[in-house]
Amino acid sequence: MLPVCGKPVLEHQIHILRREGIQDFLLVTGYLAEKIESYFADGSQFGVHITYFRETEPLGTAGALFHLALKEDFLLCSGDLIFDFSLEPMLQQHKQNRALATLFVHPNAHPCDSTRVCVAETARICAFLPKAPNRKDGANLSNAGIQILSPELLKLFPREGKADLDKDLLRPAVNTGRLFAYKSTEYVRDMGTPERYAQVQTDVASGLVRRRNRSFAQKAVFLDRNGTLNVHREHIQSRSRSSFSPAPQKPLQR
């Protein structure tokens, strides 16, 4: 319910996901659940249908999933995210791979305290990397907190009571070969610190969150294989005309 530019975070999420074609929402609530339930009610005022599962005791990030009798693949989002992304490409990749789970992964500004993954060329997740404040591996693909899950995943790794999504479901799924990453640079950001919360407010107000959606043209920088930025010069006839040349060379013969 934390306000971002005058609206609760959950309202921002519902607005984006409704635009992407989702009509049915199930909100897992706990502490001060009545605040959320009274604000959103059945969802009709927001153009969607909302039901609730209220935890009488904390069940962790995944415990509630085992009480919901889910029968179809579903999108699971953390409640502390501001995002704007196109769902259809992620959904299509999930279906094509017959995935147990597809994780939205992205480079972020705080990889040292994020859950990072190692991804093969096939987009299959082959490992989870440990959090490391002084990491030297250079990897920066982090789980954004958005995933499409199959109910089959819950059947493969059943739990009772408290369950952790990362530790009890996603990490064990690596060995099945059916855990995949959906790579995107679209805007997804959590608000786990006052600084991140302030940045999210700025980004929403400036329109940056919306502009990062892949439906808009994005700026890009192209590097050659050794990381050099080449200056465009027409009719290059000698090495000295090349931006990567260390010194003038004998003119090339044409």
PDB file of C-alpha atoms in Angstrom:
ATOM      1  CA  MET A   1       0.000   0.000   0.000  1.00  0.00           C
ATOM      2  CA  LEU A   2       3.037   2.307  -0.019  1.00  0.00           C
ATOM      3  CA  PRO A   3       2.098   5.247  -2.269  1.00  0.00           C
ATOM      4  CA  VAL A   4       4.070   5.939  -5.438  1.00  0.00           C
ATOM      5  CA  CYS A   5       3.017   9.180  -7.122  1.00  0.00           C
ATOM      6  CA  GLY A   6      -0.280   9.113  -5.231  1.00  0.00           C
ATOM      7  CA  LYS A   7      -1.258   5.457  -5.809  1.00  0.00           C
ATOM      8  CA  PRO A   8      -0.411   2.281  -3.871  1.00  0.00           C
ATOM      9  CA  VAL A   9       2.239   0.045  -5.394  1.00  0.00           C
ATOM     10  CA  LEU A  10      -0.341  -2.732  -5.858  1.00  0.00           C
ATOM     11  CA  GLU A  11      -2.581  -0.412  -7.845  1.00  0.00           C
ATOM     12  CA  HIS A  12       0.285   0.337 -10.231  1.00  0.00           C
ATOM     13  CA  GLN A  13       0.844  -3.408 -10.654  1.00  0.00           C
ATOM     14  CA  ILE A  14      -2.817  -4.173 -11.285  1.00  0.00           C
ATOM     15  CA  HIS A  15      -3.064  -1.378 -13.851  1.00  0.00           C
ATOM     16  CA  ILE A  16      -0.080  -2.688 -15.848  1.00  0.00           C
ATOM     17  CA  LEU A  17      -1.138  -6.339 -15.696  1.00  0.00           C
ATOM     18  CA  ARG A  18      -4.716  -5.521 -16.678  1.00  0.00           C
ATOM     19  CA  ARG A  19      -3.318  -3.740 -19.731  1.00  0.00           C
ATOM     20  CA  GLU A  20      -1.385  -6.933 -20.500  1.00  0.00           C
ATOM     21  CA  GLY A  21      -4.576  -8.981 -20.487  1.00  0.00           C
ATOM     22  CA  ILE A  22      -4.793 -10.304 -16.920  1.00  0.00           C
ATOM     23  CA  GLN A  23      -8.265 -10.048 -15.416  1.00  0.00           C
ATOM     24  CA  ASP A  24      -8.157 -12.401 -12.423  1.00  0.00           C
ATOM     25  CA  PHE A  25      -5.966 -11.545  -9.434  1.00  0.00           C
ATOM     26  CA  LEU A  26      -5.378 -13.372  -6.182  1.00  0.00           C
ATOM     27  CA  LEU A  27      -3.702 -11.272  -3.499  1.00  0.00           C
ATOM     28  CA  VAL A  28      -1.957 -13.066  -0.639  1.00  0.00           C
ATOM     29  CA  THR A  29      -2.349 -10.902   2.452  1.00  0.00           C
ATOM     30  CA  GLY A  30      -1.177 -11.086   6.055  1.00  0.00           C
ATOM     31  CA  TYR A  31      -0.289  -8.244   8.386  1.00  0.00           C
ATOM     32  CA  LEU A  32      -2.890  -5.437   8.121  1.00  0.00           C
ATOM     33  CA  ALA A  33      -4.691  -7.475   5.474  1.00  0.00           C
ATOM     34  CA  GLU A  34      -7.897  -5.511   6.007  1.00  0.00           C
ATOM     35  CA  LYS A  35      -6.210  -2.350   4.684  1.00  0.00           C
ATOM     36  CA  ILE A  36      -5.560  -3.997   1.321  1.00  0.00           C
ATOM     37  CA  GLU A  37      -8.880  -5.809   1.173  1.00  0.00           C
ATOM     38  CA  SER A  38     -10.956  -2.726   1.968  1.00  0.00           C
ATOM     39  CA  TYR A  39      -9.105  -0.614  -0.610  1.00  0.00           C
ATOM     40  CA  PHE A  40      -9.316  -3.043  -3.525  1.00  0.00           C
ATOM     41  CA  ALA A  41     -12.494  -4.939  -2.527  1.00  0.00           C
ATOM     42  CA  ASP A  42     -13.513  -7.263  -5.380  1.00  0.00           C
ATOM     43  CA  GLY A  43     -11.481  -5.287  -7.922  1.00  0.00           C
ATOM     44  CA  SER A  44     -14.466  -4.127  -9.972  1.00  0.00           C
ATOM     45  CA  GLN A  45     -13.583  -0.450  -9.575  1.00  0.00           C
ATOM     46  CA  PHE A  46     -10.217  -1.244 -11.166  1.00  0.00           C
ATOM     47  CA  GLY A  47     -11.702  -3.272 -14.013  1.00  0.00           C
ATOM     48  CA  VAL A  48     -10.536  -6.670 -12.704  1.00  0.00           C
ATOM     49  CA  HIS A  49     -11.650  -9.502 -10.429  1.00  0.00           C
ATOM     50  CA  ILE A  50      -9.777  -9.871  -7.127  1.00  0.00           C
ATOM     51  CA  THR A  51      -9.912 -12.642  -4.540  1.00  0.00           C
ATOM     52  CA  TYR A  52      -7.781 -13.011  -1.415  1.00  0.00           C
ATOM     53  CA  PHE A  53      -5.909 -15.588   0.586  1.00  0.00           C
ATOM     54  CA  ARG A  54      -5.218 -14.308   4.082  1.00  0.00           C
ATOM     55  CA  GLU A  55      -2.380 -15.957   5.965  1.00  0.00           C
ATOM     56  CA  THR A  56      -3.247 -16.471   9.631  1.00  0.00           C
ATOM     57  CA  GLU A  57       0.458 -17.057  10.245  1.00  0.00           C
ATOM     58  CA  PRO A  58       3.439 -16.168   8.031  1.00  0.00           C
ATOM     59  CA  LEU A  59       3.996 -18.801   5.338  1.00  0.00           C
ATOM     60  CA  GLY A  60       7.079 -17.349   3.691  1.00  0.00           C
ATOM     61  CA  THR A  61       7.347 -16.363   0.034  1.00  0.00           C
ATOM     62  CA  ALA A  62       5.775 -19.577  -1.293  1.00  0.00           C
ATOM     63  CA  GLY A  63       3.854 -21.340   1.479  1.00  0.00           C
ATOM     64  CA  ALA A  64       0.506 -19.909   0.404  1.00  0.00           C
ATOM     65  CA  LEU A  65       0.853 -21.429  -3.073  1.00  0.00           C
ATOM     66  CA  PHE A  66       0.291 -24.915  -1.648  1.00  0.00           C
ATOM     67  CA  HIS A  67      -3.125 -23.854  -0.270  1.00  0.00           C
ATOM     68  CA  LEU A  68      -4.550 -22.368  -3.475  1.00  0.00           C
ATOM     69  CA  ALA A  69      -5.396 -25.477  -5.570  1.00  0.00           C
ATOM     70  CA  LEU A  70      -3.913 -23.850  -8.678  1.00  0.00           C
ATOM     71  CA  LYS A  71      -4.612 -25.772 -11.887  1.00  0.00           C
ATOM     72  CA  GLU A  72      -3.133 -23.534 -14.599  1.00  0.00           C
ATOM     73  CA  ASP A  73       0.158 -21.737 -15.125  1.00  0.00           C
ATOM     74  CA  PHE A  74       0.126 -18.407 -13.297  1.00  0.00           C
ATOM     75  CA  LEU A  75       2.123 -15.204 -12.978  1.00  0.00           C
ATOM     76  CA  LEU A  76       3.600 -14.615  -9.528  1.00  0.00           C
ATOM     77  CA  CYS A  77       4.773 -11.102  -8.597  1.00  0.00           C
ATOM     78  CA  SER A  78       6.326  -9.726  -5.443  1.00  0.00           C
ATOM     79  CA  GLY A  79       4.222  -6.963  -3.931  1.00  0.00           C
ATOM     80  CA  ASP A  80       7.035  -4.429  -3.562  1.00  0.00           C
ATOM     81  CA  LEU A  81       7.816  -3.915  -7.252  1.00  0.00           C
ATOM     82  CA  ILE A  82       7.179  -1.126  -9.708  1.00  0.00           C
ATOM     83  CA  PHE A  83       7.294  -2.443 -13.259  1.00  0.00           C
ATOM     84  CA  ASP A  84       6.140  -2.001 -16.825  1.00  0.00           C
ATOM     85  CA  PHE A  85       6.798  -4.865 -19.226  1.00  0.00           C
ATOM     86  CA  SER A  86       5.201  -6.726 -22.114  1.00  0.00           C
ATOM     87  CA  LEU A  87       3.901 -10.042 -20.809  1.00  0.00           C
ATOM     88  CA  GLU A  88       3.195 -11.852 -24.096  1.00  0.00           C
ATOM     89  CA  PRO A  89       6.844 -12.521 -25.139  1.00  0.00           C
ATOM     90  CA  MET A  90       7.609 -13.952 -21.702  1.00  0.00           C
ATOM     91  CA  LEU A  91       4.478 -16.106 -21.796  1.00  0.00           C
ATOM     92  CA  GLN A  92       5.280 -17.427 -25.272  1.00  0.00           C
ATOM     93  CA  GLN A  93       8.812 -18.388 -24.241  1.00  0.00           C
ATOM     94  CA  HIS A  94       7.406 -20.161 -21.173  1.00  0.00           C
ATOM     95  CA  LYS A  95       4.994 -22.192 -23.309  1.00  0.00           C
ATOM     96  CA  GLN A  96       7.540 -23.053 -25.990  1.00  0.00           C
ATOM     97  CA  ASN A  97       9.966 -24.393 -23.381  1.00  0.00           C
ATOM     98  CA  ARG A  98       7.268 -26.302 -21.490  1.00  0.00           C
ATOM     99  CA  ALA A  99       8.891 -24.733 -18.451  1.00  0.00           C
ATOM    100  CA  LEU A 100       8.203 -25.500 -14.828  1.00  0.00           C
ATOM    101  CA  ALA A 101       9.124 -21.884 -14.172  1.00  0.00           C
ATOM    102  CA  THR A 102      10.249 -18.902 -16.205  1.00  0.00           C
ATOM    103  CA  LEU A 103      11.986 -16.129 -14.294  1.00  0.00           C
ATOM    104  CA  PHE A 104      12.120 -12.527 -15.453  1.00  0.00           C
ATOM    105  CA  VAL A 105      15.844 -11.738 -15.142  1.00  0.00           C
ATOM    106  CA  HIS A 106      17.640  -8.465 -15.733  1.00  0.00           C
ATOM    107  CA  PRO A 107      20.808  -6.537 -14.953  1.00  0.00           C
ATOM    108  CA  ASN A 108      20.240  -4.295 -11.954  1.00  0.00           C
ATOM    109  CA  ALA A 109      22.029  -1.627  -9.970  1.00  0.00           C
ATOM    110  CA  HIS A 110      22.544  -3.746  -6.839  1.00  0.00           C
ATOM    111  CA  PRO A 111      23.637  -7.241  -7.974  1.00  0.00           C
ATOM    112  CA  CYS A 112      25.701  -7.854  -4.848  1.00  0.00           C
ATOM    113  CA  ASP A 113      22.575  -8.242  -2.699  1.00  0.00           C
ATOM    114  CA  SER A 114      20.373  -9.830  -5.378  1.00  0.00           C
ATOM    115  CA  THR A 115      19.616 -13.422  -6.350  1.00  0.00           C
ATOM    116  CA  ARG A 116      21.728 -13.908  -9.471  1.00  0.00           C
ATOM    117  CA  VAL A 117      21.487 -16.708 -12.005  1.00  0.00           C
ATOM    118  CA  CYS A 118      23.762 -18.345 -14.562  1.00  0.00           C
ATOM    119  CA  VAL A 119      21.969 -18.777 -17.888  1.00  0.00           C
ATOM    120  CA  ALA A 120      22.933 -21.024 -20.814  1.00  0.00           C
ATOM    121  CA  GLU A 121      22.539 -19.966 -24.460  1.00  0.00           C
ATOM    122  CA  THR A 122      19.251 -21.867 -24.571  1.00  0.00           C
ATOM    123  CA  ALA A 123      17.907 -19.568 -21.799  1.00  0.00           C
ATOM    124  CA  ARG A 124      17.955 -22.522 -19.415  1.00  0.00           C
ATOM    125  CA  ILE A 125      19.017 -21.575 -15.890  1.00  0.00           C
ATOM    126  CA  CYS A 126      21.956 -23.766 -14.953  1.00  0.00           C
ATOM    127  CA  ALA A 127      22.858 -22.367 -11.531  1.00  0.00           C
ATOM    128  CA  PHE A 128      22.052 -19.834  -8.841  1.00  0.00           C
ATOM    129  CA  LEU A 129      25.022 -17.728  -7.813  1.00  0.00           C
ATOM    130  CA  PRO A 130      25.688 -16.854  -4.175  1.00  0.00           C
ATOM    131  CA  LYS A 131      25.259 -13.330  -2.914  1.00  0.00           C
ATOM    132  CA  ALA A 132      28.701 -11.797  -2.600  1.00  0.00           C
ATOM    133  CA  PRO A 133      29.371  -8.193  -1.480  1.00  0.00           C
ATOM    134  CA  ASN A 134      32.837  -8.350  -3.051  1.00  0.00           C
ATOM    135  CA  ARG A 135      31.998 -10.510  -6.056  1.00  0.00           C
ATOM    136  CA  LYS A 136      34.517 -10.761  -8.897  1.00  0.00           C
ATOM    137  CA  ASP A 137      32.671 -12.975 -11.380  1.00  0.00           C
ATOM    138  CA  GLY A 138      31.124 -10.036 -13.267  1.00  0.00           C
ATOM    139  CA  ALA A 139      27.747 -11.779 -13.606  1.00  0.00           C
ATOM    140  CA  ASN A 140      24.707  -9.532 -13.363  1.00  0.00           C
ATOM    141  CA  LEU A 141      21.501 -11.320 -14.259  1.00  0.00           C
ATOM    142  CA  SER A 142      19.224 -11.068 -11.257  1.00  0.00           C
ATOM    143  CA  ASN A 143      15.829 -12.554 -10.520  1.00  0.00           C
ATOM    144  CA  ALA A 144      13.483  -9.558 -10.682  1.00  0.00           C
ATOM    145  CA  GLY A 145      10.732 -11.070  -8.504  1.00  0.00           C
ATOM    146  CA  ILE A 146       8.407 -11.848 -11.428  1.00  0.00           C
ATOM    147  CA  GLN A 147       7.917 -15.434 -12.595  1.00  0.00           C
ATOM    148  CA  ILE A 148       5.500 -17.653 -14.475  1.00  0.00           C
ATOM    149  CA  LEU A 149       5.029 -20.919 -12.617  1.00  0.00           C
ATOM    150  CA  SER A 150       3.422 -24.228 -13.483  1.00  0.00           C
ATOM    151  CA  PRO A 151       1.366 -26.068 -10.832  1.00  0.00           C
ATOM    152  CA  GLU A 152       3.554 -29.063 -11.720  1.00  0.00           C
ATOM    153  CA  LEU A 153       6.397 -27.332  -9.869  1.00  0.00           C
ATOM    154  CA  LEU A 154       4.374 -27.414  -6.657  1.00  0.00           C
ATOM    155  CA  LYS A 155       3.681 -31.127  -7.105  1.00  0.00           C
ATOM    156  CA  LEU A 156       7.357 -31.931  -7.650  1.00  0.00           C
ATOM    157  CA  PHE A 157       8.501 -30.133  -4.495  1.00  0.00           C
ATOM    158  CA  PRO A 158       5.591 -30.297  -2.011  1.00  0.00           C
ATOM    159  CA  ARG A 159       5.888 -28.411   1.250  1.00  0.00           C
ATOM    160  CA  GLU A 160       3.813 -27.999   4.381  1.00  0.00           C
ATOM    161  CA  GLY A 161       3.672 -24.782   6.335  1.00  0.00           C
ATOM    162  CA  LYS A 162       6.324 -22.177   5.624  1.00  0.00           C
ATOM    163  CA  ALA A 163       8.111 -22.302   2.264  1.00  0.00           C
ATOM    164  CA  ASP A 164      10.702 -20.151   0.529  1.00  0.00           C
ATOM    165  CA  LEU A 165      10.191 -19.646  -3.205  1.00  0.00           C
ATOM    166  CA  ASP A 166      13.881 -19.396  -3.986  1.00  0.00           C
ATOM    167  CA  LYS A 167      15.278 -22.094  -1.700  1.00  0.00           C
ATOM    168  CA  ASP A 168      12.460 -24.662  -1.723  1.00  0.00           C
ATOM    169  CA  LEU A 169      11.163 -24.427  -5.309  1.00  0.00           C
ATOM    170  CA  LEU A 170      13.344 -22.559  -7.789  1.00  0.00           C
ATOM    171  CA  ARG A 171      16.781 -23.820  -6.813  1.00  0.00           C
ATOM    172  CA  PRO A 172      15.701 -27.498  -6.710  1.00  0.00           C
ATOM    173  CA  ALA A 173      14.097 -27.027 -10.147  1.00  0.00           C
ATOM    174  CA  VAL A 174      17.499 -26.347 -11.753  1.00  0.00           C
ATOM    175  CA  ASN A 175      18.195 -30.102 -11.868  1.00  0.00           C
ATOM    176  CA  THR A 176      15.009 -30.764 -13.846  1.00  0.00           C
ATOM    177  CA  GLY A 177      16.328 -28.789 -16.820  1.00  0.00           C
ATOM    178  CA  ARG A 178      12.990 -26.980 -17.015  1.00  0.00           C
ATOM    179  CA  LEU A 179      13.843 -23.745 -15.253  1.00  0.00           C
ATOM    180  CA  PHE A 180      14.264 -20.893 -17.744  1.00  0.00           C
ATOM    181  CA  ALA A 181      15.194 -17.211 -17.770  1.00  0.00           C
ATOM    182  CA  TYR A 182      13.414 -14.494 -19.684  1.00  0.00           C
ATOM    183  CA  LYS A 183      15.964 -11.735 -20.232  1.00  0.00           C
ATOM    184  CA  SER A 184      14.718  -8.182 -20.445  1.00  0.00           C
ATOM    185  CA  THR A 185      15.901  -4.641 -19.732  1.00  0.00           C
ATOM    186  CA  GLU A 186      12.328  -3.400 -19.208  1.00  0.00           C
ATOM    187  CA  TYR A 187      11.704  -1.544 -15.968  1.00  0.00           C
ATOM    188  CA  VAL A 188      11.368  -3.677 -12.843  1.00  0.00           C
ATOM    189  CA  ARG A 189      12.558  -2.240  -9.548  1.00  0.00           C
ATOM    190  CA  ASP A 190      11.978  -3.100  -5.915  1.00  0.00           C
ATOM    191  CA  MET A 191      11.733  -0.544  -3.120  1.00  0.00           C
ATOM    192  CA  GLY A 192      13.726  -2.271  -0.426  1.00  0.00           C
ATOM    193  CA  THR A 193      15.571   0.853   0.701  1.00  0.00           C
ATOM    194  CA  PRO A 194      14.620   4.533   1.078  1.00  0.00           C
ATOM    195  CA  GLU A 195      16.980   5.361  -1.789  1.00  0.00           C
ATOM    196  CA  ARG A 196      15.306   2.898  -4.168  1.00  0.00           C
ATOM    197  CA  TYR A 197      11.876   4.121  -3.123  1.00  0.00           C
ATOM    198  CA  ALA A 198      12.872   7.712  -3.911  1.00  0.00           C
ATOM    199  CA  GLN A 199      14.273   6.632  -7.293  1.00  0.00           C
ATOM    200  CA  VAL A 200      11.066   4.788  -8.180  1.00  0.00           C
ATOM    201  CA  GLN A 201       9.019   7.904  -7.417  1.00  0.00           C
ATOM    202  CA  THR A 202      11.239   9.930  -9.742  1.00  0.00           C
ATOM    203  CA  ASP A 203      11.137   7.320 -12.507  1.00  0.00           C
ATOM    204  CA  VAL A 204       7.345   7.005 -12.445  1.00  0.00           C
ATOM    205  CA  ALA A 205       6.856  10.768 -12.437  1.00  0.00           C
ATOM    206  CA  SER A 206       9.274  11.296 -15.337  1.00  0.00           C
ATOM    207  CA  GLY A 207       7.645   8.600 -17.488  1.00  0.00           C
ATOM    208  CA  LEU A 208      10.827   6.495 -17.564  1.00  0.00           C
ATOM    209  CA  VAL A 209       9.035   3.389 -16.256  1.00  0.00           C
ATOM    210  CA  ARG A 210       6.590   3.415 -19.179  1.00  0.00           C
ATOM    211  CA  ARG A 211       9.213   4.301 -21.806  1.00  0.00           C
ATOM    212  CA  ARG A 212      11.348   1.283 -20.899  1.00  0.00           C
ATOM    213  CA  ASN A 213       8.610  -1.073 -22.112  1.00  0.00           C
ATOM    214  CA  ARG A 214       9.788  -2.986 -25.179  1.00  0.00           C
ATOM    215  CA  SER A 215       6.848  -1.624 -27.199  1.00  0.00           C
ATOM    216  CA  PHE A 216       8.825   1.645 -27.403  1.00  0.00           C
ATOM    217  CA  ALA A 217      12.016   2.123 -29.428  1.00  0.00           C
ATOM    218  CA  GLN A 218      15.047   1.848 -27.145  1.00  0.00           C
ATOM    219  CA  LYS A 219      18.476   3.475 -27.368  1.00  0.00           C
ATOM    220  CA  ALA A 220      21.398   1.126 -27.956  1.00  0.00           C
ATOM    221  CA  VAL A 221      25.177   1.188 -28.121  1.00  0.00           C
ATOM    222  CA  PHE A 222      26.952  -1.335 -30.378  1.00  0.00           C
ATOM    223  CA  LEU A 223      30.474  -2.421 -29.463  1.00  0.00           C
ATOM    224  CA  ASP A 224      32.835  -4.435 -31.632  1.00  0.00           C
ATOM    225  CA  ARG A 225      34.336  -7.648 -30.295  1.00  0.00           C
ATOM    226  CA  ASN A 226      37.184  -6.031 -28.354  1.00  0.00           C
ATOM    227  CA  GLY A 227      35.018  -3.296 -26.861  1.00  0.00           C
ATOM    228  CA  THR A 228      36.254  -0.431 -29.022  1.00  0.00           C
ATOM    229  CA  LEU A 229      33.939   2.373 -30.046  1.00  0.00           C
ATOM    230  CA  ASN A 230      34.710   3.042 -33.699  1.00  0.00           C
ATOM    231  CA  VAL A 231      34.295   6.476 -35.223  1.00  0.00           C
ATOM    232  CA  HIS A 232      32.485   6.402 -38.552  1.00  0.00           C
ATOM    233  CA  ARG A 233      34.753   7.675 -41.357  1.00  0.00           C
ATOM    234  CA  GLU A 234      33.798   7.235 -44.989  1.00  0.00           C
ATOM    235  CA  HIS A 235      36.210   5.909 -47.634  1.00  0.00           C
ATOM    236  CA  ILE A 236      38.885   4.604 -45.269  1.00  0.00           C
ATOM    237  CA  GLN A 237      42.063   4.057 -47.316  1.00  0.00           C
ATOM    238  CA  SER A 238      44.691   3.608 -44.637  1.00  0.00           C
ATOM    239  CA  ARG A 239      45.101   2.164 -41.149  1.00  0.00           C
ATOM    240  CA  SER A 240      45.735   5.661 -39.798  1.00  0.00           C
ATOM    241  CA  ARG A 241      42.140   6.538 -40.657  1.00  0.00           C
ATOM    242  CA  SER A 242      40.836   3.815 -38.345  1.00  0.00           C
ATOM    243  CA  SER A 243      39.853   4.891 -34.859  1.00  0.00           C
ATOM    244  CA  PHE A 244      41.458   1.802 -33.304  1.00  0.00           C
ATOM    245  CA  SER A 245      44.869   2.188 -34.980  1.00  0.00           C
ATOM    246  CA  PRO A 246      47.719   2.892 -32.501  1.00  0.00           C
ATOM    247  CA  ALA A 247      49.790   4.818 -35.037  1.00  0.00           C
ATOM    248  CA  PRO A 248      49.796   5.858 -38.693  1.00  0.00           C
ATOM    249  CA  GLN A 249      50.578   3.005 -41.037  1.00  0.00           C
ATOM    250  CA  LYS A 250      51.595   2.659 -44.661  1.00  0.00           C
ATOM    251  CA  PRO A 251      48.579   3.360 -46.921  1.00  0.00           C
ATOM    252  CA  LEU A 252      46.715   0.269 -48.025  1.00  0.00           C
ATOM    253  CA  GLN A 253      46.914  -0.642 -51.705  1.00  0.00           C
ATOM    254  CA  ARG A 254      43.575  -0.639 -53.476  1.00  0.00           C
TER     255      ARG A 254
END
